[in-house]
Amino acid sequence: MEFVAKTRWCSGGSKRALKLALTAPYEFDPGEERNAIKATLIEFWGRWPECKEQLPRSHARSLVDYLVHHPTDFRGTLARMRPELQGMYLSAYQSYLWNRILAEWLVERVPAEKVRPLQLAGRRASPRRWT
C-alpha cells in the first residue's frame, strides 16, 4: 500500500508522491469530472504545457501551471497543494501506522480463540487475523 505522506516525507520521493496525489484512484472521487482530470494527468504526465491545455480550471490545473514554469520542482508543487489535502495525506498515513501497531499489539496479547470478526459499515467482516 502506498501513501502520499510516506512517499513524500519518509522516502523523499516528491515526484512519486505528487503523482500518487494527483492520479491515484480513490473510490470516493466525486464524479466523472474528477476521473477525467486524473485520466488527463496520467496521459500527459511530464508534458506540462500540453497537460495544462487539456485540464479545466481546477486545483490540479494550478499545480500543473506551476510545473509548466518549474518542470522538476515536485517538492515545490507538493508544497502548493491545499493545506487540507496535505493534512489528509498525513492523517491517512498516521492512521494506517496506528492501526498496524494496534493490530500487532493485539496479535501478541489476545489469544486467537478470543478474536472475533467485526462488521464495519459497508464492509464484509473478515475472520482473518491481522498481519
Short mmCIF file of N, CA and C in Angstrom, two decimals:
data_model
loop_
_atom_site.label_atom_id
_atom_site.label_comp_id
_atom_site.label_asym_id
_atom_site.label_seq_id
_atom_site.Cartn_x
_atom_site.Cartn_y
_atom_site.Cartn_z
N MET A 1 0.85 -1.17 0.00
CA MET A 1 0.00 0.00 0.00
C MET A 1 0.90 1.24 0.00
N GLU A 2 0.62 2.15 -0.90
CA GLU A 2 1.41 3.38 -0.99
C GLU A 2 0.64 4.55 -0.40
N PHE A 3 1.37 5.41 0.28
CA PHE A 3 0.78 6.60 0.87
C PHE A 3 1.55 7.83 0.41
N VAL A 4 0.83 8.88 0.08
CA VAL A 4 1.45 10.13 -0.35
C VAL A 4 2.41 10.63 0.73
N ALA A 5 1.95 10.66 1.97
CA ALA A 5 2.78 11.19 3.07
C ALA A 5 4.03 10.36 3.27
N LYS A 6 3.92 9.05 3.23
CA LYS A 6 5.10 8.20 3.41
C LYS A 6 6.09 8.44 2.27
N THR A 7 5.58 8.46 1.06
CA THR A 7 6.45 8.65 -0.10
C THR A 7 7.13 10.01 -0.04
N ARG A 8 6.38 11.03 0.37
CA ARG A 8 6.93 12.39 0.40
C ARG A 8 7.89 12.61 1.56
N TRP A 9 7.43 12.35 2.77
CA TRP A 9 8.21 12.74 3.94
C TRP A 9 9.15 11.65 4.44
N CYS A 10 8.84 10.39 4.22
CA CYS A 10 9.69 9.33 4.76
C CYS A 10 10.66 8.78 3.73
N SER A 11 10.27 8.75 2.49
CA SER A 11 11.12 8.18 1.44
C SER A 11 11.79 9.24 0.59
N GLY A 12 11.36 10.49 0.72
CA GLY A 12 11.96 11.57 -0.05
C GLY A 12 11.61 11.55 -1.52
N GLY A 13 10.54 10.88 -1.88
CA GLY A 13 10.14 10.77 -3.28
C GLY A 13 9.07 11.77 -3.66
N SER A 14 9.44 13.03 -3.82
CA SER A 14 8.46 14.07 -4.12
C SER A 14 7.75 13.84 -5.45
N LYS A 15 8.48 13.39 -6.46
CA LYS A 15 7.85 13.16 -7.77
C LYS A 15 6.81 12.05 -7.67
N ARG A 16 7.16 10.95 -7.03
CA ARG A 16 6.21 9.83 -6.88
C ARG A 16 5.03 10.25 -5.99
N ALA A 17 5.29 11.00 -4.93
CA ALA A 17 4.22 11.45 -4.04
C ALA A 17 3.23 12.34 -4.79
N LEU A 18 3.74 13.23 -5.62
CA LEU A 18 2.86 14.11 -6.39
C LEU A 18 2.01 13.30 -7.37
N LYS A 19 2.64 12.35 -8.03
CA LYS A 19 1.89 11.53 -8.99
C LYS A 19 0.80 10.73 -8.27
N LEU A 20 1.11 10.19 -7.11
CA LEU A 20 0.09 9.48 -6.31
C LEU A 20 -1.06 10.41 -5.95
N ALA A 21 -0.71 11.60 -5.47
CA ALA A 21 -1.73 12.56 -5.03
C ALA A 21 -2.66 12.97 -6.17
N LEU A 22 -2.11 13.12 -7.35
CA LEU A 22 -2.91 13.64 -8.47
C LEU A 22 -3.57 12.58 -9.33
N THR A 23 -3.03 11.36 -9.35
CA THR A 23 -3.55 10.39 -10.31
C THR A 23 -4.07 9.09 -9.70
N ALA A 24 -3.76 8.81 -8.46
CA ALA A 24 -4.17 7.51 -7.88
C ALA A 24 -5.69 7.42 -7.79
N PRO A 25 -6.24 6.26 -8.12
CA PRO A 25 -7.70 6.08 -7.99
C PRO A 25 -8.11 6.11 -6.52
N TYR A 26 -9.27 6.66 -6.28
CA TYR A 26 -9.82 6.74 -4.93
C TYR A 26 -11.31 6.47 -5.06
N GLU A 27 -11.81 5.50 -4.31
CA GLU A 27 -13.19 5.05 -4.51
C GLU A 27 -14.24 6.13 -4.24
N PHE A 28 -13.88 7.17 -3.53
CA PHE A 28 -14.84 8.23 -3.23
C PHE A 28 -14.62 9.49 -4.05
N ASP A 29 -13.85 9.39 -5.14
CA ASP A 29 -13.68 10.55 -6.02
C ASP A 29 -15.04 11.01 -6.52
N PRO A 30 -15.29 12.33 -6.48
CA PRO A 30 -16.60 12.83 -6.88
C PRO A 30 -16.76 12.94 -8.39
N GLY A 31 -17.53 12.06 -8.96
CA GLY A 31 -17.98 12.19 -10.34
C GLY A 31 -16.99 12.00 -11.45
N GLU A 32 -17.53 12.12 -12.64
CA GLU A 32 -16.78 11.90 -13.86
C GLU A 32 -15.73 12.97 -14.13
N GLU A 33 -16.00 14.21 -13.73
CA GLU A 33 -15.04 15.28 -13.99
C GLU A 33 -13.71 14.98 -13.30
N ARG A 34 -13.77 14.52 -12.06
CA ARG A 34 -12.55 14.19 -11.32
C ARG A 34 -11.82 13.04 -12.00
N ASN A 35 -12.54 12.04 -12.45
CA ASN A 35 -11.91 10.92 -13.16
C ASN A 35 -11.29 11.38 -14.47
N ALA A 36 -11.93 12.31 -15.16
CA ALA A 36 -11.39 12.84 -16.42
C ALA A 36 -10.11 13.63 -16.15
N ILE A 37 -10.07 14.38 -15.07
CA ILE A 37 -8.86 15.12 -14.70
C ILE A 37 -7.73 14.15 -14.44
N LYS A 38 -8.00 13.11 -13.70
CA LYS A 38 -6.95 12.12 -13.40
C LYS A 38 -6.48 11.42 -14.67
N ALA A 39 -7.39 11.10 -15.55
CA ALA A 39 -7.02 10.45 -16.82
C ALA A 39 -6.13 11.38 -17.65
N THR A 40 -6.45 12.65 -17.67
CA THR A 40 -5.64 13.63 -18.40
C THR A 40 -4.25 13.74 -17.78
N LEU A 41 -4.19 13.80 -16.46
CA LEU A 41 -2.90 13.88 -15.79
C LEU A 41 -2.03 12.66 -16.09
N ILE A 42 -2.64 11.50 -16.10
CA ILE A 42 -1.90 10.27 -16.41
C ILE A 42 -1.40 10.31 -17.85
N GLU A 43 -2.27 10.68 -18.77
CA GLU A 43 -1.91 10.68 -20.19
C GLU A 43 -0.80 11.68 -20.51
N PHE A 44 -0.85 12.86 -19.91
CA PHE A 44 0.10 13.92 -20.26
C PHE A 44 1.18 14.15 -19.20
N TRP A 45 1.34 13.22 -18.28
CA TRP A 45 2.28 13.38 -17.18
C TRP A 45 3.68 13.70 -17.73
N GLY A 46 4.25 14.79 -17.23
CA GLY A 46 5.58 15.20 -17.65
C GLY A 46 5.60 16.15 -18.83
N ARG A 47 4.52 16.20 -19.57
CA ARG A 47 4.37 17.14 -20.69
C ARG A 47 3.45 18.26 -20.21
N TRP A 48 3.99 19.09 -19.32
CA TRP A 48 3.19 20.03 -18.56
C TRP A 48 2.43 21.05 -19.39
N PRO A 49 3.01 21.68 -20.42
CA PRO A 49 2.21 22.63 -21.20
C PRO A 49 1.00 21.96 -21.87
N GLU A 50 1.19 20.78 -22.43
CA GLU A 50 0.07 20.07 -23.06
C GLU A 50 -0.97 19.67 -22.02
N CYS A 51 -0.49 19.22 -20.89
CA CYS A 51 -1.39 18.80 -19.81
C CYS A 51 -2.26 19.98 -19.36
N LYS A 52 -1.63 21.13 -19.16
CA LYS A 52 -2.38 22.31 -18.72
C LYS A 52 -3.47 22.68 -19.72
N GLU A 53 -3.16 22.60 -21.01
CA GLU A 53 -4.16 22.94 -22.05
C GLU A 53 -5.38 22.02 -21.98
N GLN A 54 -5.17 20.80 -21.57
CA GLN A 54 -6.25 19.81 -21.56
C GLN A 54 -7.13 19.87 -20.30
N LEU A 55 -6.60 20.47 -19.25
CA LEU A 55 -7.31 20.46 -17.97
C LEU A 55 -8.28 21.64 -17.82
N PRO A 56 -9.43 21.39 -17.21
CA PRO A 56 -10.33 22.51 -16.87
C PRO A 56 -9.75 23.26 -15.67
N ARG A 57 -10.28 24.44 -15.42
CA ARG A 57 -9.84 25.19 -14.25
C ARG A 57 -10.09 24.34 -13.00
N SER A 58 -9.02 24.15 -12.25
CA SER A 58 -9.11 23.31 -11.06
C SER A 58 -7.83 23.47 -10.26
N HIS A 59 -7.83 22.89 -9.09
CA HIS A 59 -6.62 22.91 -8.26
C HIS A 59 -5.50 22.15 -8.97
N ALA A 60 -5.84 21.04 -9.60
CA ALA A 60 -4.83 20.26 -10.34
C ALA A 60 -4.21 21.11 -11.44
N ARG A 61 -5.03 21.88 -12.14
CA ARG A 61 -4.50 22.72 -13.22
C ARG A 61 -3.55 23.79 -12.67
N SER A 62 -3.86 24.33 -11.51
CA SER A 62 -2.97 25.31 -10.89
C SER A 62 -1.61 24.68 -10.57
N LEU A 63 -1.64 23.44 -10.09
CA LEU A 63 -0.39 22.75 -9.79
C LEU A 63 0.39 22.47 -11.07
N VAL A 64 -0.31 22.07 -12.12
CA VAL A 64 0.35 21.83 -13.41
C VAL A 64 0.92 23.13 -13.96
N ASP A 65 0.21 24.23 -13.78
CA ASP A 65 0.72 25.53 -14.22
C ASP A 65 2.06 25.83 -13.55
N TYR A 66 2.17 25.54 -12.28
CA TYR A 66 3.44 25.73 -11.58
C TYR A 66 4.52 24.85 -12.23
N LEU A 67 4.16 23.62 -12.59
CA LEU A 67 5.12 22.71 -13.22
C LEU A 67 5.52 23.16 -14.63
N VAL A 68 4.64 23.87 -15.31
CA VAL A 68 4.99 24.42 -16.62
C VAL A 68 6.23 25.32 -16.47
N HIS A 69 6.28 26.10 -15.40
CA HIS A 69 7.36 27.04 -15.17
C HIS A 69 8.52 26.47 -14.35
N HIS A 70 8.24 25.37 -13.64
CA HIS A 70 9.26 24.72 -12.79
C HIS A 70 9.11 23.20 -12.98
N PRO A 71 9.49 22.68 -14.14
CA PRO A 71 9.15 21.30 -14.52
C PRO A 71 9.70 20.18 -13.65
N THR A 72 10.70 20.46 -12.84
CA THR A 72 11.23 19.39 -11.99
C THR A 72 11.08 19.69 -10.50
N ASP A 73 10.36 20.74 -10.15
CA ASP A 73 10.20 21.11 -8.74
C ASP A 73 8.96 20.43 -8.15
N PHE A 74 9.07 19.13 -7.94
CA PHE A 74 7.94 18.36 -7.41
C PHE A 74 7.71 18.68 -5.93
N ARG A 75 8.78 18.93 -5.22
CA ARG A 75 8.65 19.31 -3.80
C ARG A 75 7.89 20.64 -3.68
N GLY A 76 8.24 21.61 -4.52
CA GLY A 76 7.55 22.90 -4.51
C GLY A 76 6.09 22.76 -4.92
N THR A 77 5.82 21.85 -5.85
CA THR A 77 4.44 21.62 -6.27
C THR A 77 3.64 21.02 -5.13
N LEU A 78 4.21 20.05 -4.43
CA LEU A 78 3.54 19.46 -3.27
C LEU A 78 3.26 20.51 -2.20
N ALA A 79 4.20 21.42 -2.02
CA ALA A 79 4.02 22.47 -1.02
C ALA A 79 2.87 23.41 -1.38
N ARG A 80 2.50 23.45 -2.66
CA ARG A 80 1.41 24.31 -3.12
C ARG A 80 0.05 23.61 -3.10
N MET A 81 0.04 22.36 -2.69
CA MET A 81 -1.24 21.66 -2.56
C MET A 81 -2.03 22.30 -1.43
N ARG A 82 -3.32 22.20 -1.53
CA ARG A 82 -4.19 22.76 -0.49
C ARG A 82 -3.80 22.17 0.87
N PRO A 83 -3.75 23.01 1.91
CA PRO A 83 -3.37 22.52 3.24
C PRO A 83 -4.25 21.38 3.73
N GLU A 84 -5.55 21.42 3.42
CA GLU A 84 -6.42 20.33 3.89
C GLU A 84 -6.07 19.00 3.22
N LEU A 85 -5.58 19.05 1.98
CA LEU A 85 -5.14 17.81 1.32
C LEU A 85 -3.86 17.29 1.94
N GLN A 86 -2.93 18.21 2.20
CA GLN A 86 -1.68 17.79 2.84
C GLN A 86 -1.98 17.16 4.21
N GLY A 87 -2.88 17.78 4.95
CA GLY A 87 -3.26 17.24 6.25
C GLY A 87 -3.94 15.89 6.14
N MET A 88 -4.78 15.73 5.12
CA MET A 88 -5.46 14.45 4.91
C MET A 88 -4.46 13.34 4.60
N TYR A 89 -3.47 13.64 3.73
CA TYR A 89 -2.47 12.63 3.39
C TYR A 89 -1.67 12.21 4.62
N LEU A 90 -1.30 13.18 5.44
CA LEU A 90 -0.55 12.86 6.65
C LEU A 90 -1.42 12.07 7.63
N SER A 91 -2.66 12.46 7.80
CA SER A 91 -3.57 11.75 8.71
C SER A 91 -3.82 10.32 8.25
N ALA A 92 -3.96 10.13 6.96
CA ALA A 92 -4.19 8.77 6.42
C ALA A 92 -3.01 7.86 6.75
N TYR A 93 -1.81 8.36 6.57
CA TYR A 93 -0.63 7.54 6.86
C TYR A 93 -0.50 7.29 8.36
N GLN A 94 -0.74 8.31 9.17
CA GLN A 94 -0.69 8.13 10.62
C GLN A 94 -1.72 7.11 11.09
N SER A 95 -2.91 7.15 10.52
CA SER A 95 -3.95 6.19 10.88
C SER A 95 -3.54 4.78 10.51
N TYR A 96 -2.97 4.64 9.32
CA TYR A 96 -2.50 3.33 8.88
C TYR A 96 -1.45 2.79 9.84
N LEU A 97 -0.47 3.63 10.21
CA LEU A 97 0.57 3.18 11.14
C LEU A 97 -0.02 2.79 12.49
N TRP A 98 -0.93 3.63 13.00
CA TRP A 98 -1.57 3.33 14.29
C TRP A 98 -2.31 1.99 14.22
N ASN A 99 -3.06 1.78 13.16
CA ASN A 99 -3.81 0.53 13.03
C ASN A 99 -2.89 -0.68 12.95
N ARG A 100 -1.77 -0.55 12.23
CA ARG A 100 -0.80 -1.66 12.15
C ARG A 100 -0.18 -1.95 13.52
N ILE A 101 0.19 -0.90 14.25
CA ILE A 101 0.78 -1.08 15.58
C ILE A 101 -0.23 -1.73 16.51
N LEU A 102 -1.47 -1.25 16.51
CA LEU A 102 -2.51 -1.83 17.35
C LEU A 102 -2.77 -3.28 16.98
N ALA A 103 -2.82 -3.58 15.69
CA ALA A 103 -3.06 -4.96 15.25
C ALA A 103 -1.95 -5.88 15.75
N GLU A 104 -0.70 -5.45 15.62
CA GLU A 104 0.42 -6.27 16.12
C GLU A 104 0.32 -6.47 17.63
N TRP A 105 -0.02 -5.41 18.33
CA TRP A 105 -0.16 -5.50 19.78
C TRP A 105 -1.25 -6.51 20.16
N LEU A 106 -2.38 -6.45 19.46
CA LEU A 106 -3.47 -7.38 19.73
C LEU A 106 -3.09 -8.82 19.42
N VAL A 107 -2.41 -9.04 18.31
CA VAL A 107 -1.99 -10.40 17.93
C VAL A 107 -1.07 -10.98 18.99
N GLU A 108 -0.20 -10.15 19.55
CA GLU A 108 0.73 -10.62 20.58
C GLU A 108 0.06 -10.89 21.91
N ARG A 109 -1.05 -10.22 22.22
CA ARG A 109 -1.62 -10.29 23.56
C ARG A 109 -2.99 -10.97 23.67
N VAL A 110 -3.69 -11.12 22.55
CA VAL A 110 -5.03 -11.70 22.60
C VAL A 110 -4.99 -13.09 21.98
N PRO A 111 -5.43 -14.11 22.73
CA PRO A 111 -5.43 -15.47 22.18
C PRO A 111 -6.34 -15.54 20.94
N ALA A 112 -5.93 -16.35 19.97
CA ALA A 112 -6.67 -16.46 18.70
C ALA A 112 -8.14 -16.79 18.92
N GLU A 113 -8.45 -17.63 19.89
CA GLU A 113 -9.85 -18.02 20.12
C GLU A 113 -10.70 -16.87 20.66
N LYS A 114 -10.09 -15.81 21.12
CA LYS A 114 -10.82 -14.64 21.63
C LYS A 114 -11.08 -13.59 20.54
N VAL A 115 -10.45 -13.75 19.38
CA VAL A 115 -10.60 -12.77 18.31
C VAL A 115 -11.90 -13.03 17.57
N ARG A 116 -12.68 -11.99 17.37
CA ARG A 116 -13.96 -12.09 16.67
C ARG A 116 -13.96 -11.10 15.51
N PRO A 117 -14.58 -11.49 14.40
CA PRO A 117 -14.70 -10.52 13.29
C PRO A 117 -15.63 -9.37 13.69
N LEU A 118 -15.38 -8.24 13.15
CA LEU A 118 -16.17 -7.05 13.43
C LEU A 118 -16.78 -6.55 12.14
N GLN A 119 -18.09 -6.41 12.12
CA GLN A 119 -18.79 -5.91 10.94
C GLN A 119 -18.71 -4.40 10.92
N LEU A 120 -18.07 -3.85 9.89
CA LEU A 120 -17.98 -2.40 9.72
C LEU A 120 -18.99 -1.96 8.67
N ALA A 121 -19.48 -0.76 8.79
CA ALA A 121 -20.45 -0.25 7.83
C ALA A 121 -19.86 -0.31 6.42
N GLY A 122 -20.57 -0.98 5.51
CA GLY A 122 -20.15 -1.05 4.12
C GLY A 122 -19.06 -2.06 3.84
N ARG A 123 -18.62 -2.79 4.83
CA ARG A 123 -17.55 -3.77 4.65
C ARG A 123 -18.02 -5.13 5.15
N ARG A 124 -17.52 -6.16 4.50
CA ARG A 124 -17.82 -7.52 4.94
C ARG A 124 -16.84 -7.91 6.04
N ALA A 125 -17.34 -8.53 7.09
CA ALA A 125 -16.48 -8.96 8.19
C ALA A 125 -15.54 -10.04 7.70
N SER A 126 -14.32 -10.00 8.21
CA SER A 126 -13.32 -10.98 7.84
C SER A 126 -12.83 -11.69 9.10
N PRO A 127 -12.83 -13.02 9.10
CA PRO A 127 -12.37 -13.75 10.28
C PRO A 127 -10.85 -13.86 10.36
N ARG A 128 -10.14 -13.31 9.39
CA ARG A 128 -8.68 -13.48 9.37
C ARG A 128 -8.01 -12.67 10.47
N ARG A 129 -6.84 -13.12 10.85
CA ARG A 129 -6.03 -12.39 11.84
C ARG A 129 -5.33 -11.24 11.16
N TRP A 130 -4.93 -10.24 11.92
CA TRP A 130 -4.20 -9.09 11.38
C TRP A 130 -2.78 -9.50 11.07
N THR A 131 -2.28 -9.04 9.96
CA THR A 131 -0.86 -9.27 9.65
C THR A 131 -0.30 -8.08 8.94
#
